[in-house]
């Protein structure tokens, strides 16, 4: 009963209150749990959405002690393996004595707007971690396109972007998020096409999320290719990717160690 459910905020989401009422009726009429009230279901639903682990899978786990650990978009620990009767964590980077342990509730290699929107809609809070407080995202400008006019970076503020150099204000385009989704789904042929299409576009600088995602997708689906020219392009892009992953995730994180290992295999084959 002490776990937060954020029900007053959740009930404002369209259809949620009706869905929870329907669930309560199922519990009482179909399962014979006559003692279950609408308020019980509301709390259980909200508590699971707020504190449950594995909500995108077929099972959702609840660890009351884990609910005390804060989220950070630059967390210092990550989950090891698959949650079950217990959950294990490991450090993603060096953790100084006295630093609070934190983990990421969602994928933090997404666009900043996507991360913040998911945190707000699922966990009902606006993140104020060190990464969210830094418009440059630790100097990577991961979610910010480069300004082709002055060389500054277009920082997102609400529904607009403002250039750090010339101050130009623009409406946010959905094209970037659409391209990211296309990269995520791309097979070995399509991701090479996207690479050729976008590698000359200046606003997608080497540390930008789209550039990083293309490199990661290439490594996922094409790292065993015999195409020497393609492998050469991947290796040229690798230093930017690893530096970005180091700054955002840490050198002991899964993404960093995975892609460093794959790049090591490619480098060994090229000798």
mmCIF file of C-alpha atoms in Angstrom:
data_model
loop_
_atom_site.group_PDB
_atom_site.id
_atom_site.type_symbol
_atom_site.label_atom_id
_atom_site.label_comp_id
_atom_site.label_asym_id
_atom_site.label_seq_id
_atom_site.Cartn_x
_atom_site.Cartn_y
_atom_site.Cartn_z
ATOM 1 C CA UNK A 1 0.000 0.000 0.000
ATOM 2 C CA UNK A 2 2.958 2.354 0.461
ATOM 3 C CA UNK A 3 4.087 2.120 -3.174
ATOM 4 C CA UNK A 4 3.257 5.174 -5.285
ATOM 5 C CA UNK A 5 0.551 4.701 -7.935
ATOM 6 C CA UNK A 6 0.129 8.246 -9.352
ATOM 7 C CA UNK A 7 -3.534 7.398 -9.843
ATOM 8 C CA UNK A 8 -4.767 10.984 -9.855
ATOM 9 C CA UNK A 9 -2.483 11.695 -12.813
ATOM 10 C CA UNK A 10 -3.123 8.359 -14.550
ATOM 11 C CA UNK A 11 -6.909 8.679 -14.446
ATOM 12 C CA UNK A 12 -6.605 11.744 -16.704
ATOM 13 C CA UNK A 13 -5.193 9.586 -19.511
ATOM 14 C CA UNK A 14 -7.972 8.823 -22.039
ATOM 15 C CA UNK A 15 -9.707 5.448 -21.480
ATOM 16 C CA UNK A 16 -7.503 4.428 -18.522
ATOM 17 C CA UNK A 17 -10.215 4.873 -15.896
ATOM 18 C CA UNK A 18 -12.669 2.821 -17.969
ATOM 19 C CA UNK A 19 -10.126 0.049 -18.545
ATOM 20 C CA UNK A 20 -9.404 -0.199 -14.814
ATOM 21 C CA UNK A 21 -13.139 -0.316 -14.003
ATOM 22 C CA UNK A 22 -13.517 -3.149 -16.528
ATOM 23 C CA UNK A 23 -10.621 -5.003 -14.875
ATOM 24 C CA UNK A 24 -12.284 -4.642 -11.483
ATOM 25 C CA UNK A 25 -15.503 -6.116 -12.867
ATOM 26 C CA UNK A 26 -13.590 -9.086 -14.295
ATOM 27 C CA UNK A 27 -11.928 -9.713 -10.920
ATOM 28 C CA UNK A 28 -15.281 -9.682 -9.096
ATOM 29 C CA UNK A 29 -17.612 -11.379 -11.573
ATOM 30 C CA UNK A 30 -15.392 -13.763 -13.525
ATOM 31 C CA UNK A 31 -12.768 -14.644 -10.925
ATOM 32 C CA UNK A 32 -15.045 -14.592 -7.882
ATOM 33 C CA UNK A 33 -12.969 -11.977 -6.056
ATOM 34 C CA UNK A 34 -15.914 -10.066 -4.649
ATOM 35 C CA UNK A 35 -13.807 -8.265 -2.085
ATOM 36 C CA UNK A 36 -11.785 -6.397 -4.754
ATOM 37 C CA UNK A 37 -12.844 -2.738 -4.968
ATOM 38 C CA UNK A 38 -12.283 -0.290 -7.806
ATOM 39 C CA UNK A 39 -9.843 1.520 -5.531
ATOM 40 C CA UNK A 40 -7.857 -1.702 -5.007
ATOM 41 C CA UNK A 41 -7.524 -2.186 -8.773
ATOM 42 C CA UNK A 42 -6.636 1.453 -9.311
ATOM 43 C CA UNK A 43 -3.813 1.207 -6.784
ATOM 44 C CA UNK A 44 -2.544 -2.137 -8.122
ATOM 45 C CA UNK A 45 -2.595 -0.861 -11.704
ATOM 46 C CA UNK A 46 -0.839 2.383 -10.809
ATOM 47 C CA UNK A 47 1.707 0.709 -8.541
ATOM 48 C CA UNK A 48 2.654 -1.807 -11.248
ATOM 49 C CA UNK A 49 2.962 0.912 -13.901
ATOM 50 C CA UNK A 50 5.060 3.056 -11.556
ATOM 51 C CA UNK A 51 7.225 0.413 -9.906
ATOM 52 C CA UNK A 52 6.998 -2.721 -12.075
ATOM 53 C CA UNK A 53 9.963 -4.026 -14.044
ATOM 54 C CA UNK A 54 9.582 -5.630 -17.462
ATOM 55 C CA UNK A 55 6.432 -3.808 -18.544
ATOM 56 C CA UNK A 56 7.213 -4.226 -22.231
ATOM 57 C CA UNK A 57 7.449 -8.007 -21.928
ATOM 58 C CA UNK A 58 5.044 -10.794 -21.001
ATOM 59 C CA UNK A 59 5.700 -10.504 -17.270
ATOM 60 C CA UNK A 60 5.964 -7.604 -14.851
ATOM 61 C CA UNK A 61 8.012 -7.965 -11.659
ATOM 62 C CA UNK A 62 7.732 -5.924 -8.501
ATOM 63 C CA UNK A 63 10.747 -5.347 -6.241
ATOM 64 C CA UNK A 64 9.728 -2.978 -3.412
ATOM 65 C CA UNK A 65 13.310 -2.109 -2.464
ATOM 66 C CA UNK A 66 14.217 -1.394 -6.088
ATOM 67 C CA UNK A 67 11.440 1.191 -6.276
ATOM 68 C CA UNK A 68 13.541 3.324 -3.945
ATOM 69 C CA UNK A 69 16.343 3.604 -6.523
ATOM 70 C CA UNK A 70 16.154 6.768 -8.596
ATOM 71 C CA UNK A 71 16.140 7.022 -12.376
ATOM 72 C CA UNK A 72 18.867 8.858 -14.256
ATOM 73 C CA UNK A 73 19.421 9.266 -17.996
ATOM 74 C CA UNK A 74 23.130 8.939 -17.115
ATOM 75 C CA UNK A 75 22.763 6.149 -14.568
ATOM 76 C CA UNK A 76 25.736 4.425 -12.945
ATOM 77 C CA UNK A 77 24.319 0.859 -12.809
ATOM 78 C CA UNK A 78 22.362 -1.394 -15.190
ATOM 79 C CA UNK A 79 20.432 -4.654 -14.882
ATOM 80 C CA UNK A 80 22.302 -7.897 -15.540
ATOM 81 C CA UNK A 81 20.393 -10.729 -17.190
ATOM 82 C CA UNK A 82 16.626 -11.241 -17.048
ATOM 83 C CA UNK A 83 14.628 -10.296 -13.925
ATOM 84 C CA UNK A 84 12.935 -13.186 -12.126
ATOM 85 C CA UNK A 85 12.854 -14.008 -8.402
ATOM 86 C CA UNK A 86 15.718 -11.562 -7.985
ATOM 87 C CA UNK A 87 17.297 -8.792 -9.994
ATOM 88 C CA UNK A 88 21.013 -8.072 -10.322
ATOM 89 C CA UNK A 89 22.872 -4.902 -11.241
ATOM 90 C CA UNK A 90 26.426 -4.051 -12.279
ATOM 91 C CA UNK A 91 28.233 -0.739 -12.500
ATOM 92 C CA UNK A 92 28.431 0.996 -15.883
ATOM 93 C CA UNK A 93 31.360 3.169 -14.873
ATOM 94 C CA UNK A 94 33.487 4.028 -11.852
ATOM 95 C CA UNK A 95 31.250 5.044 -8.934
ATOM 96 C CA UNK A 96 32.891 7.313 -6.338
ATOM 97 C CA UNK A 97 32.209 6.590 -2.675
ATOM 98 C CA UNK A 98 28.994 8.258 -1.545
ATOM 99 C CA UNK A 99 27.451 8.649 -5.012
ATOM 100 C CA UNK A 100 23.800 7.637 -5.164
ATOM 101 C CA UNK A 101 23.105 4.496 -7.188
ATOM 102 C CA UNK A 102 20.755 5.106 -10.103
ATOM 103 C CA UNK A 103 19.462 3.158 -13.070
ATOM 104 C CA UNK A 104 17.594 4.000 -16.253
ATOM 105 C CA UNK A 105 13.893 3.191 -16.386
ATOM 106 C CA UNK A 106 13.906 3.307 -20.191
ATOM 107 C CA UNK A 107 16.297 3.196 -23.160
ATOM 108 C CA UNK A 108 18.513 6.272 -22.821
ATOM 109 C CA UNK A 109 19.999 5.936 -26.307
ATOM 110 C CA UNK A 110 16.770 7.357 -27.694
ATOM 111 C CA UNK A 111 16.180 10.971 -28.689
ATOM 112 C CA UNK A 112 15.914 13.214 -25.624
ATOM 113 C CA UNK A 113 12.314 14.146 -26.498
ATOM 114 C CA UNK A 114 11.359 10.444 -26.692
ATOM 115 C CA UNK A 115 12.991 9.653 -23.339
ATOM 116 C CA UNK A 116 11.336 12.546 -21.537
ATOM 117 C CA UNK A 117 7.930 11.835 -23.099
ATOM 118 C CA UNK A 118 8.068 8.182 -22.010
ATOM 119 C CA UNK A 119 9.181 9.061 -18.474
ATOM 120 C CA UNK A 120 6.302 11.515 -18.186
ATOM 121 C CA UNK A 121 3.635 9.205 -19.631
ATOM 122 C CA UNK A 122 4.682 6.028 -17.786
ATOM 123 C CA UNK A 123 6.320 7.199 -14.549
ATOM 124 C CA UNK A 124 4.679 10.620 -14.269
ATOM 125 C CA UNK A 125 7.721 12.813 -13.705
ATOM 126 C CA UNK A 126 9.913 15.323 -15.526
ATOM 127 C CA UNK A 127 13.514 14.145 -15.292
ATOM 128 C CA UNK A 128 16.026 16.553 -13.733
ATOM 129 C CA UNK A 129 19.159 14.365 -13.914
ATOM 130 C CA UNK A 130 22.556 15.768 -14.920
ATOM 131 C CA UNK A 131 22.108 14.810 -18.563
ATOM 132 C CA UNK A 132 18.662 16.421 -18.789
ATOM 133 C CA UNK A 133 20.100 19.528 -17.141
ATOM 134 C CA UNK A 134 22.836 19.801 -19.776
ATOM 135 C CA UNK A 135 21.574 21.046 -23.174
ATOM 136 C CA UNK A 136 24.700 19.603 -24.826
ATOM 137 C CA UNK A 137 24.188 16.120 -23.290
ATOM 138 C CA UNK A 138 27.775 16.025 -21.991
ATOM 139 C CA UNK A 139 29.160 17.709 -25.086
ATOM 140 C CA UNK A 140 27.781 15.120 -27.522
ATOM 141 C CA UNK A 141 24.760 17.120 -28.726
ATOM 142 C CA UNK A 142 23.280 13.657 -29.195
ATOM 143 C CA UNK A 143 19.716 14.900 -29.755
ATOM 144 C CA UNK A 144 20.622 18.196 -31.447
ATOM 145 C CA UNK A 145 21.172 18.741 -35.143
ATOM 146 C CA UNK A 146 24.017 20.967 -36.314
ATOM 147 C CA UNK A 147 23.106 24.371 -37.736
ATOM 148 C CA UNK A 148 24.267 24.543 -41.356
ATOM 149 C CA UNK A 149 24.280 28.366 -41.198
ATOM 150 C CA UNK A 150 26.631 29.024 -38.288
ATOM 151 C CA UNK A 151 27.877 25.629 -37.049
ATOM 152 C CA UNK A 152 26.011 25.845 -33.734
ATOM 153 C CA UNK A 153 23.597 23.231 -32.440
ATOM 154 C CA UNK A 154 19.793 23.254 -32.466
ATOM 155 C CA UNK A 155 18.702 22.664 -28.884
ATOM 156 C CA UNK A 156 15.127 21.489 -28.383
ATOM 157 C CA UNK A 157 12.951 23.601 -26.118
ATOM 158 C CA UNK A 158 9.343 22.452 -25.896
ATOM 159 C CA UNK A 159 8.065 22.266 -29.491
ATOM 160 C CA UNK A 160 10.855 24.370 -31.032
ATOM 161 C CA UNK A 161 14.634 24.329 -31.443
ATOM 162 C CA UNK A 162 16.979 27.246 -30.786
ATOM 163 C CA UNK A 163 20.457 27.410 -32.316
ATOM 164 C CA UNK A 164 23.285 27.913 -29.820
ATOM 165 C CA UNK A 165 25.134 30.040 -32.369
ATOM 166 C CA UNK A 166 22.854 32.272 -34.424
ATOM 167 C CA UNK A 167 19.757 31.935 -32.224
ATOM 168 C CA UNK A 168 17.528 30.781 -35.094
ATOM 169 C CA UNK A 169 14.234 29.324 -33.826
ATOM 170 C CA UNK A 170 12.550 26.526 -35.789
ATOM 171 C CA UNK A 171 9.578 24.220 -35.375
ATOM 172 C CA UNK A 172 10.497 20.620 -34.538
ATOM 173 C CA UNK A 173 10.283 18.265 -37.517
ATOM 174 C CA UNK A 174 9.026 14.693 -37.220
ATOM 175 C CA UNK A 175 11.384 13.573 -40.016
ATOM 176 C CA UNK A 176 14.188 12.837 -37.563
ATOM 177 C CA UNK A 177 12.104 10.441 -35.467
ATOM 178 C CA UNK A 178 10.771 8.795 -38.623
ATOM 179 C CA UNK A 179 14.319 8.217 -39.870
ATOM 180 C CA UNK A 180 15.304 6.749 -36.496
ATOM 181 C CA UNK A 181 12.437 4.261 -36.711
ATOM 182 C CA UNK A 182 13.483 3.357 -40.240
ATOM 183 C CA UNK A 183 17.070 2.747 -39.087
ATOM 184 C CA UNK A 184 15.807 0.535 -36.261
ATOM 185 C CA UNK A 185 13.926 -1.688 -38.731
ATOM 186 C CA UNK A 186 16.530 -1.614 -41.534
ATOM 187 C CA UNK A 187 18.080 -4.797 -42.878
ATOM 188 C CA UNK A 188 21.661 -5.019 -44.160
ATOM 189 C CA UNK A 189 20.769 -3.564 -47.562
ATOM 190 C CA UNK A 190 18.557 -0.723 -46.338
ATOM 191 C CA UNK A 191 20.936 0.468 -43.632
ATOM 192 C CA UNK A 192 23.702 0.887 -46.232
ATOM 193 C CA UNK A 193 21.273 2.900 -48.356
ATOM 194 C CA UNK A 194 20.487 5.121 -45.374
ATOM 195 C CA UNK A 195 24.206 5.545 -44.701
ATOM 196 C CA UNK A 196 24.818 6.695 -48.271
ATOM 197 C CA UNK A 197 21.745 8.939 -48.153
ATOM 198 C CA UNK A 198 22.661 10.722 -44.929
ATOM 199 C CA UNK A 199 26.455 10.647 -44.563
ATOM 200 C CA UNK A 200 26.805 13.910 -46.485
ATOM 201 C CA UNK A 201 24.069 15.719 -44.542
ATOM 202 C CA UNK A 202 25.966 18.182 -42.336
ATOM 203 C CA UNK A 203 23.245 18.649 -39.719
ATOM 204 C CA UNK A 204 23.552 14.976 -38.725
ATOM 205 C CA UNK A 205 26.995 15.409 -37.170
ATOM 206 C CA UNK A 206 29.122 12.367 -36.134
ATOM 207 C CA UNK A 207 27.817 12.300 -32.536
ATOM 208 C CA UNK A 208 24.172 12.835 -33.469
ATOM 209 C CA UNK A 209 21.711 10.094 -32.534
ATOM 210 C CA UNK A 210 20.946 9.327 -36.175
ATOM 211 C CA UNK A 211 24.631 8.968 -37.096
ATOM 212 C CA UNK A 212 25.208 6.829 -34.001
ATOM 213 C CA UNK A 213 22.178 4.661 -34.680
ATOM 214 C CA UNK A 214 23.233 4.023 -38.270
ATOM 215 C CA UNK A 215 26.692 2.939 -37.115
ATOM 216 C CA UNK A 216 25.204 0.651 -34.461
ATOM 217 C CA UNK A 217 22.769 -0.868 -36.957
ATOM 218 C CA UNK A 218 25.588 -1.440 -39.440
ATOM 219 C CA UNK A 219 27.544 -3.253 -36.739
ATOM 220 C CA UNK A 220 24.474 -5.313 -35.810
ATOM 221 C CA UNK A 221 23.632 -6.564 -39.306
ATOM 222 C CA UNK A 222 26.735 -6.096 -41.478
ATOM 223 C CA UNK A 223 29.801 -6.689 -39.307
ATOM 224 C CA UNK A 224 30.575 -10.021 -41.036
ATOM 225 C CA UNK A 225 30.367 -8.505 -44.519
ATOM 226 C CA UNK A 226 33.256 -9.037 -46.938
ATOM 227 C CA UNK A 227 32.721 -5.545 -48.389
ATOM 228 C CA UNK A 228 36.061 -3.896 -47.593
ATOM 229 C CA UNK A 229 34.839 -0.410 -48.501
ATOM 230 C CA UNK A 230 31.879 -0.737 -46.135
ATOM 231 C CA UNK A 231 34.068 -2.082 -43.334
ATOM 232 C CA UNK A 232 36.433 0.855 -43.850
ATOM 233 C CA UNK A 233 33.518 3.296 -43.491
ATOM 234 C CA UNK A 234 32.365 1.559 -40.316
ATOM 235 C CA UNK A 235 35.826 1.725 -38.761
ATOM 236 C CA UNK A 236 36.114 5.435 -39.598
ATOM 237 C CA UNK A 237 32.818 6.055 -37.788
ATOM 238 C CA UNK A 238 33.703 3.850 -34.823
ATOM 239 C CA UNK A 239 35.711 6.347 -32.760
ATOM 240 C CA UNK A 240 32.793 8.787 -32.674
ATOM 241 C CA UNK A 241 30.381 6.030 -31.684
ATOM 242 C CA UNK A 242 32.531 4.690 -28.856
ATOM 243 C CA UNK A 243 33.230 8.160 -27.470
ATOM 244 C CA UNK A 244 29.517 8.990 -27.528
ATOM 245 C CA UNK A 245 28.639 5.709 -25.796
ATOM 246 C CA UNK A 246 31.370 6.282 -23.212
ATOM 247 C CA UNK A 247 30.012 9.719 -22.328
ATOM 248 C CA UNK A 248 26.337 8.755 -22.282
ATOM 249 C CA UNK A 249 26.446 5.159 -21.020
ATOM 250 C CA UNK A 250 29.867 4.380 -19.526
ATOM 251 C CA UNK A 251 32.720 2.079 -20.547
ATOM 252 C CA UNK A 252 31.276 -0.916 -18.668
ATOM 253 C CA UNK A 253 27.778 -0.549 -20.124
ATOM 254 C CA UNK A 254 26.272 -3.163 -22.435
ATOM 255 C CA UNK A 255 26.196 -0.918 -25.526
ATOM 256 C CA UNK A 256 29.824 0.179 -25.143
ATOM 257 C CA UNK A 257 31.239 -3.297 -24.476
ATOM 258 C CA UNK A 258 29.100 -4.866 -27.241
ATOM 259 C CA UNK A 259 30.164 -2.501 -29.997
ATOM 260 C CA UNK A 260 33.768 -2.300 -28.874
ATOM 261 C CA UNK A 261 33.925 -6.105 -29.086
ATOM 262 C CA UNK A 262 32.412 -6.164 -32.595
ATOM 263 C CA UNK A 263 34.812 -3.457 -33.770
ATOM 264 C CA UNK A 264 37.659 -5.507 -32.345
ATOM 265 C CA UNK A 265 36.579 -8.483 -34.469
ATOM 266 C CA UNK A 266 36.457 -6.305 -37.599
ATOM 267 C CA UNK A 267 39.895 -4.831 -36.877
ATOM 268 C CA UNK A 268 41.340 -8.348 -36.395
ATOM 269 C CA UNK A 269 39.949 -9.485 -39.763
ATOM 270 C CA UNK A 270 41.491 -6.500 -41.529
ATOM 271 C CA UNK A 271 45.030 -7.379 -40.415
#
